[in-house]
PDB file of C-alpha atoms in Angstrom:
ATOM      1  CA  MET A   1      88.909  63.357 103.777  1.00 59.00           C
ATOM      2  CA  GLU A   2      90.719  66.716 103.605  1.00 78.00           C
ATOM      3  CA  ILE A   3      88.065  68.097 101.248  1.00 85.00           C
ATOM      4  CA  ILE A   4      85.240  66.851 103.478  1.00 89.00           C
ATOM      5  CA  ASN A   5      86.843  68.413 106.566  1.00 88.00           C
ATOM      6  CA  LEU A   6      87.362  71.716 104.758  1.00 87.00           C
ATOM      7  CA  LEU A   7      83.793  71.670 103.484  1.00 92.00           C
ATOM      8  CA  LEU A   8      82.429  70.998 106.983  1.00 94.00           C
ATOM      9  CA  SER A   9      84.613  73.782 108.377  1.00 93.00           C
ATOM     10  CA  ALA A  10      83.337  76.146 105.675  1.00 93.00           C
ATOM     11  CA  VAL A  11      79.684  75.286 106.392  1.00 95.00           C
ATOM     12  CA  VAL A  12      80.226  75.821 110.133  1.00 96.00           C
ATOM     13  CA  GLN A  13      81.802  79.219 109.420  1.00 95.00           C
ATOM     14  CA  VAL A  14      78.869  80.238 107.218  1.00 96.00           C
ATOM     15  CA  ILE A  15      76.449  79.228 109.991  1.00 96.00           C
ATOM     16  CA  LEU A  16      78.430  81.139 112.629  1.00 96.00           C
ATOM     17  CA  PHE A  17      78.535  84.271 110.465  1.00 96.00           C
ATOM     18  CA  SER A  18      74.773  83.958 109.943  1.00 96.00           C
ATOM     19  CA  ILE A  19      73.694  83.703 113.588  1.00 97.00           C
ATOM     20  CA  ILE A  20      73.711  87.429 114.445  1.00 96.00           C
ATOM     21  CA  PRO A  21      72.056  88.440 111.139  1.00 97.00           C
ATOM     22  CA  PHE A  22      69.383  85.762 111.597  1.00 97.00           C
ATOM     23  CA  VAL A  23      68.570  86.806 115.170  1.00 97.00           C
ATOM     24  CA  TRP A  24      68.438  90.470 114.102  1.00 96.00           C
ATOM     25  CA  TRP A  25      66.152  89.617 111.169  1.00 96.00           C
ATOM     26  CA  TRP A  26      63.928  87.432 113.352  1.00 96.00           C
ATOM     27  CA  PHE A  27      63.190  90.295 115.726  1.00 93.00           C
ATOM     28  CA  SER A  28      63.200  93.260 113.332  1.00 91.00           C
ATOM     29  CA  GLY A  29      62.858  92.284 109.693  1.00 82.00           C
ATOM     30  CA  LYS A  30      60.895  89.033 109.531  1.00 87.00           C
ATOM     31  CA  LYS A  31      57.625  90.770 108.710  1.00 83.00           C
ATOM     32  CA  GLU A  32      59.199  92.827 105.905  1.00 85.00           C
ATOM     33  CA  LYS A  33      61.229  90.355 103.835  1.00 91.00           C
ATOM     34  CA  ARG A  34      62.450  86.787 103.721  1.00 94.00           C
ATOM     35  CA  PHE A  35      65.831  86.259 105.363  1.00 96.00           C
ATOM     36  CA  PHE A  36      67.953  85.881 102.220  1.00 94.00           C
ATOM     37  CA  THR A  37      66.176  88.765 100.480  1.00 95.00           C
ATOM     38  CA  TRP A  38      66.783  90.896 103.580  1.00 96.00           C
ATOM     39  CA  LEU A  39      70.497  90.098 103.317  1.00 96.00           C
ATOM     40  CA  GLY A  40      70.623  90.888  99.607  1.00 97.00           C
ATOM     41  CA  LEU A  41      71.112  87.304  98.460  1.00 96.00           C
ATOM     42  CA  THR A  42      69.053  88.048  95.377  1.00 96.00           C
ATOM     43  CA  PRO A  43      69.649  88.002  91.605  1.00 96.00           C
ATOM     44  CA  ILE A  44      72.003  90.725  90.372  1.00 96.00           C
ATOM     45  CA  ASN A  45      70.177  93.608  88.699  1.00 95.00           C
ATOM     46  CA  ILE A  46      72.755  95.219  86.397  1.00 93.00           C
ATOM     47  CA  LEU A  47      71.805  98.643  85.068  1.00 83.00           C
ATOM     48  CA  ASN A  48      74.815  99.125  82.790  1.00 88.00           C
ATOM     49  CA  LYS A  49      76.608  95.907  81.777  1.00 92.00           C
ATOM     50  CA  LYS A  50      79.712  97.614  80.383  1.00 92.00           C
ATOM     51  CA  LYS A  51      80.178  99.831  83.445  1.00 88.00           C
ATOM     52  CA  TYR A  52      79.511  96.857  85.712  1.00 93.00           C
ATOM     53  CA  ALA A  53      82.122  94.670  83.966  1.00 93.00           C
ATOM     54  CA  ILE A  54      84.770  97.409  84.023  1.00 91.00           C
ATOM     55  CA  THR A  55      84.096  98.200  87.686  1.00 89.00           C
ATOM     56  CA  PHE A  56      84.139  94.499  88.613  1.00 93.00           C
ATOM     57  CA  ALA A  57      87.541  93.995  86.921  1.00 92.00           C
ATOM     58  CA  LEU A  58      89.019  97.192  88.376  1.00 88.00           C
ATOM     59  CA  ILE A  59      88.036  96.244  91.921  1.00 89.00           C
ATOM     60  CA  ILE A  60      89.695  92.848  91.550  1.00 92.00           C
ATOM     61  CA  ILE A  61      92.887  94.513  90.294  1.00 89.00           C
ATOM     62  CA  ILE A  62      92.779  97.145  93.056  1.00 84.00           C
ATOM     63  CA  LEU A  63      92.400  94.408  95.685  1.00 84.00           C
ATOM     64  CA  LEU A  64      95.014  92.059  94.254  1.00 86.00           C
ATOM     65  CA  ILE A  65      97.912  94.477  93.819  1.00 78.00           C
ATOM     66  CA  PRO A  66      98.240  95.504  97.487  1.00 71.00           C
ATOM     67  CA  SER A  67      97.326  92.021  98.704  1.00 69.00           C
ATOM     68  CA  LEU A  68     100.103  90.358  96.687  1.00 72.00           C
ATOM     69  CA  ILE A  69     102.752  93.091  96.705  1.00 68.00           C
ATOM     70  CA  ILE A  70     102.341  95.346  99.766  1.00 65.00           C
ATOM     71  CA  ILE A  71     101.057  92.969 102.462  1.00 65.00           C
ATOM     72  CA  PRO A  72     103.896  90.412 101.965  1.00 68.00           C
ATOM     73  CA  LEU A  73     106.376  93.196 102.792  1.00 67.00           C
ATOM     74  CA  PHE A  74     104.996  93.275 106.330  1.00 63.00           C
ATOM     75  CA  ILE A  75     103.742  89.724 106.812  1.00 63.00           C
ATOM     76  CA  GLU A  76     105.504  86.439 106.168  1.00 64.00           C
ATOM     77  CA  THR A  77     103.593  84.627 103.423  1.00 60.00           C
ATOM     78  CA  SER A  78     103.722  81.495 105.587  1.00 59.00           C
ATOM     79  CA  SER A  79     101.379  83.301 107.999  1.00 60.00           C
ATOM     80  CA  LEU A  80      98.739  84.099 105.395  1.00 65.00           C
ATOM     81  CA  ALA A  81      95.583  81.987 105.156  1.00 69.00           C
ATOM     82  CA  THR A  82      96.477  80.983 101.594  1.00 69.00           C
ATOM     83  CA  SER A  83      99.747  79.426 102.802  1.00 73.00           C
ATOM     84  CA  GLN A  84      97.803  76.194 103.402  1.00 78.00           C
ATOM     85  CA  PHE A  85      97.942  75.713  99.625  1.00 80.00           C
ATOM     86  CA  THR A  86     101.638  76.525  99.136  1.00 77.00           C
ATOM     87  CA  ASN A  87     103.389  74.208  96.649  1.00 80.00           C
ATOM     88  CA  LYS A  88     100.396  71.842  96.487  1.00 84.00           C
ATOM     89  CA  GLY A  89      99.867  72.373  92.771  1.00 82.00           C
ATOM     90  CA  ILE A  90      96.696  71.720  90.817  1.00 87.00           C
ATOM     91  CA  GLY A  91      95.623  68.990  93.266  1.00 82.00           C
ATOM     92  CA  ALA A  92      94.614  71.699  95.751  1.00 84.00           C
ATOM     93  CA  SER A  93      92.170  73.337  93.322  1.00 89.00           C
ATOM     94  CA  ILE A  94      88.954  72.092  94.950  1.00 91.00           C
ATOM     95  CA  PRO A  95      90.062  72.924  98.536  1.00 89.00           C
ATOM     96  CA  ALA A  96      91.184  76.356  97.304  1.00 90.00           C
ATOM     97  CA  LEU A  97      87.787  77.027  95.706  1.00 93.00           C
ATOM     98  CA  ILE A  98      85.956  75.898  98.854  1.00 93.00           C
ATOM     99  CA  TYR A  99      88.152  78.194 100.933  1.00 93.00           C
ATOM    100  CA  ALA A 100      87.830  81.143  98.537  1.00 93.00           C
ATOM    101  CA  PHE A 101      84.133  81.084  97.691  1.00 96.00           C
ATOM    102  CA  LEU A 102      82.460  79.377 100.657  1.00 94.00           C
ATOM    103  CA  GLN A 103      84.578  79.568 103.792  1.00 93.00           C
ATOM    104  CA  THR A 104      85.719  83.169 103.429  1.00 93.00           C
ATOM    105  CA  GLY A 105      83.884  84.727 100.495  1.00 94.00           C
ATOM    106  CA  PHE A 106      80.314  83.644 101.260  1.00 97.00           C
ATOM    107  CA  SER A 107      80.459  83.819 105.056  1.00 96.00           C
ATOM    108  CA  GLU A 108      82.084  87.269 105.141  1.00 95.00           C
ATOM    109  CA  GLU A 109      79.828  88.729 102.454  1.00 97.00           C
ATOM    110  CA  LEU A 110      76.710  87.478 104.226  1.00 96.00           C
ATOM    111  CA  PHE A 111      77.743  89.257 107.395  1.00 97.00           C
ATOM    112  CA  PHE A 112      79.568  92.369 106.207  1.00 97.00           C
ATOM    113  CA  ARG A 113      77.865  93.329 102.936  1.00 97.00           C
ATOM    114  CA  GLY A 114      74.572  91.536 103.513  1.00 97.00           C
ATOM    115  CA  PHE A 115      73.863  92.282 107.156  1.00 97.00           C
ATOM    116  CA  LEU A 116      76.142  95.100 108.339  1.00 97.00           C
ATOM    117  CA  THR A 117      76.253  97.270 105.218  1.00 97.00           C
ATOM    118  CA  LYS A 118      72.507  97.305 104.701  1.00 97.00           C
ATOM    119  CA  ARG A 119      71.743  98.034 108.343  1.00 96.00           C
ATOM    120  CA  LEU A 120      74.287 100.881 108.505  1.00 97.00           C
ATOM    121  CA  ILE A 121      73.133 102.382 105.198  1.00 97.00           C
ATOM    122  CA  HIS A 122      69.542 102.259 106.436  1.00 94.00           C
ATOM    123  CA  LYS A 123      70.623 104.050 109.625  1.00 95.00           C
ATOM    124  CA  PHE A 124      73.156 106.597 108.327  1.00 97.00           C
ATOM    125  CA  GLY A 125      72.651 106.821 104.571  1.00 97.00           C
ATOM    126  CA  PHE A 126      74.741 105.241 101.827  1.00 97.00           C
ATOM    127  CA  GLN A 127      78.014 107.140 102.082  1.00 97.00           C
ATOM    128  CA  MET A 128      78.469 107.091 105.855  1.00 98.00           C
ATOM    129  CA  GLY A 129      77.021 103.587 106.233  1.00 98.00           C
ATOM    130  CA  ASN A 130      79.306 102.153 103.581  1.00 98.00           C
ATOM    131  CA  ILE A 131      82.366 103.903 105.037  1.00 97.00           C
ATOM    132  CA  LEU A 132      81.563 102.533 108.501  1.00 97.00           C
ATOM    133  CA  GLN A 133      81.154  98.933 107.312  1.00 97.00           C
ATOM    134  CA  GLY A 134      84.400  99.205 105.331  1.00 95.00           C
ATOM    135  CA  LEU A 135      86.248 100.455 108.418  1.00 96.00           C
ATOM    136  CA  PHE A 136      84.752  97.715 110.564  1.00 96.00           C
ATOM    137  CA  PHE A 137      85.780  95.125 107.958  1.00 95.00           C
ATOM    138  CA  GLY A 138      89.301  96.550 107.901  1.00 92.00           C
ATOM    139  CA  VAL A 139      89.751  96.899 111.658  1.00 94.00           C
ATOM    140  CA  LEU A 140      88.583  93.341 112.293  1.00 92.00           C
ATOM    141  CA  HIS A 141      91.092  91.960 109.771  1.00 86.00           C
ATOM    142  CA  GLY A 142      93.847  94.193 111.147  1.00 86.00           C
ATOM    143  CA  MET A 143      93.261  93.148 114.751  1.00 87.00           C
ATOM    144  CA  MET A 144      93.545  89.478 113.799  1.00 83.00           C
ATOM    145  CA  ILE A 145      97.046  89.880 112.324  1.00 80.00           C
ATOM    146  CA  VAL A 146      98.643  92.215 114.919  1.00 80.00           C
ATOM    147  CA  PRO A 147     100.555  89.292 116.542  1.00 79.00           C
ATOM    148  CA  ILE A 148     102.196  88.319 113.235  1.00 77.00           C
ATOM    149  CA  ALA A 149     102.404  91.688 111.459  1.00 72.00           C
ATOM    150  CA  GLY A 150     102.975  94.189 114.257  1.00 79.00           C
ATOM    151  CA  VAL A 151     101.243  97.567 114.512  1.00 84.00           C
ATOM    152  CA  VAL A 152     102.539  98.951 111.192  1.00 83.00           C
ATOM    153  CA  GLY A 153     101.577  95.808 109.296  1.00 79.00           C
ATOM    154  CA  ALA A 154      98.151  95.812 110.930  1.00 83.00           C
ATOM    155  CA  ILE A 155      97.570  99.446 109.936  1.00 88.00           C
ATOM    156  CA  ILE A 156      98.469  98.613 106.328  1.00 85.00           C
ATOM    157  CA  VAL A 157      96.041  95.675 106.363  1.00 83.00           C
ATOM    158  CA  ILE A 158      93.308  97.832 107.921  1.00 89.00           C
ATOM    159  CA  PHE A 159      93.766 100.456 105.204  1.00 89.00           C
ATOM    160  CA  ILE A 160      93.687  97.938 102.344  1.00 86.00           C
ATOM    161  CA  THR A 161      90.801  95.840 103.626  1.00 88.00           C
ATOM    162  CA  SER A 162      88.767  98.941 104.525  1.00 93.00           C
ATOM    163  CA  ILE A 163      89.045 100.107 100.922  1.00 91.00           C
ATOM    164  CA  ALA A 164      88.113  96.588  99.800  1.00 89.00           C
ATOM    165  CA  GLY A 165      85.046  96.594 102.030  1.00 93.00           C
ATOM    166  CA  TYR A 166      83.967 100.015 100.795  1.00 95.00           C
ATOM    167  CA  LEU A 167      84.383  99.091  97.122  1.00 92.00           C
ATOM    168  CA  MET A 168      82.471  95.837  97.503  1.00 95.00           C
ATOM    169  CA  GLY A 169      79.652  97.620  99.331  1.00 96.00           C
ATOM    170  CA  TRP A 170      79.607 100.264  96.602  1.00 95.00           C
ATOM    171  CA  ILE A 171      79.397  97.850  93.666  1.00 95.00           C
ATOM    172  CA  ASN A 172      76.609  95.906  95.388  1.00 97.00           C
ATOM    173  CA  GLU A 173      74.439  98.887  96.178  1.00 96.00           C
ATOM    174  CA  LYS A 174      75.190 101.100  93.177  1.00 94.00           C
ATOM    175  CA  GLN A 175      75.798  98.621  90.355  1.00 94.00           C
ATOM    176  CA  SER A 176      74.021  95.381  91.331  1.00 96.00           C
ATOM    177  CA  GLY A 177      70.608  96.399  92.611  1.00 95.00           C
ATOM    178  CA  GLY A 178      71.571  95.640  96.199  1.00 96.00           C
ATOM    179  CA  SER A 179      72.593  92.039  95.509  1.00 97.00           C
ATOM    180  CA  ILE A 180      75.574  90.755  97.505  1.00 98.00           C
ATOM    181  CA  ILE A 181      76.281  88.135  94.844  1.00 97.00           C
ATOM    182  CA  THR A 182      78.588  90.617  93.081  1.00 97.00           C
ATOM    183  CA  SER A 183      80.816  91.190  96.113  1.00 97.00           C
ATOM    184  CA  TRP A 184      80.736  87.438  96.783  1.00 97.00           C
ATOM    185  CA  LEU A 185      82.086  86.828  93.271  1.00 97.00           C
ATOM    186  CA  VAL A 186      84.713  89.573  93.686  1.00 96.00           C
ATOM    187  CA  HIS A 187      85.778  88.290  97.106  1.00 95.00           C
ATOM    188  CA  GLY A 188      85.894  84.685  95.939  1.00 95.00           C
ATOM    189  CA  THR A 189      87.807  85.547  92.765  1.00 95.00           C
ATOM    190  CA  VAL A 190      90.485  87.528  94.615  1.00 92.00           C
ATOM    191  CA  ASN A 191      90.935  84.746  97.189  1.00 91.00           C
ATOM    192  CA  THR A 192      91.034  82.121  94.427  1.00 93.00           C
ATOM    193  CA  ILE A 193      93.776  83.954  92.529  1.00 90.00           C
ATOM    194  CA  ALA A 194      95.803  84.365  95.731  1.00 86.00           C
ATOM    195  CA  SER A 195      95.312  80.672  96.551  1.00 87.00           C
ATOM    196  CA  PHE A 196      96.348  79.530  93.064  1.00 88.00           C
ATOM    197  CA  LEU A 197      99.457  81.698  93.208  1.00 84.00           C
ATOM    198  CA  ALA A 198     100.320  80.017  96.512  1.00 81.00           C
ATOM    199  CA  MET A 199      99.639  76.583  95.012  1.00 84.00           C
ATOM    200  CA  PHE A 200     102.354  77.184  92.431  1.00 82.00           C
ATOM    201  CA  ASN A 201     104.585  79.177  94.807  1.00 75.00           C
ATOM    202  CA  MET A 202     104.220  82.387  92.801  1.00 71.00           C
ATOM    203  CA  ILE A 203     103.590  84.767  95.729  1.00 60.00           C
ATOM    204  CA  LEU A 204     106.435  87.168  96.424  1.00 51.00           C
TER     205      LEU A 204
END
């Protein structure tokens, strides 16, 4: 029952995160491309496999270190989203994967890297558009944790998640042929590792 509830919650979140992009596409992009193609939900087109693999691994490391070491200094781990898996062991594997890849990873990548990044890059060019979406991604995450992290903690989260957003936008557009599947895999992998660490109570 817990898995079914989590799955339903994840599907609802994906739908909610897709409403604005769908309406925007319906009125402005329907004649150009199909919805999922417009969002970048297309096969990954890797130009340089070695560079892609190294970049992919480096981004995961860059995102994990501050998430697991710096953020806990300002926020109680019991307040983090992954705390729902604390001490639950291997039995929480499926819920953790649903949370990591569907509820957060897929829904956020559809909106931020699929919808927002591509629209901003189209409007302002790659560099400025990608910076803006990264900042928006960071500010939104920071605003949500102000009550539990305070202003300083929120600023730290904004800084880290803004960098995360920028890097994921960069690897999609510059290394993956515009496909958001890469950032989805990065996002899901980072959240999965954090969830598994919580499952075995290994977070600082």
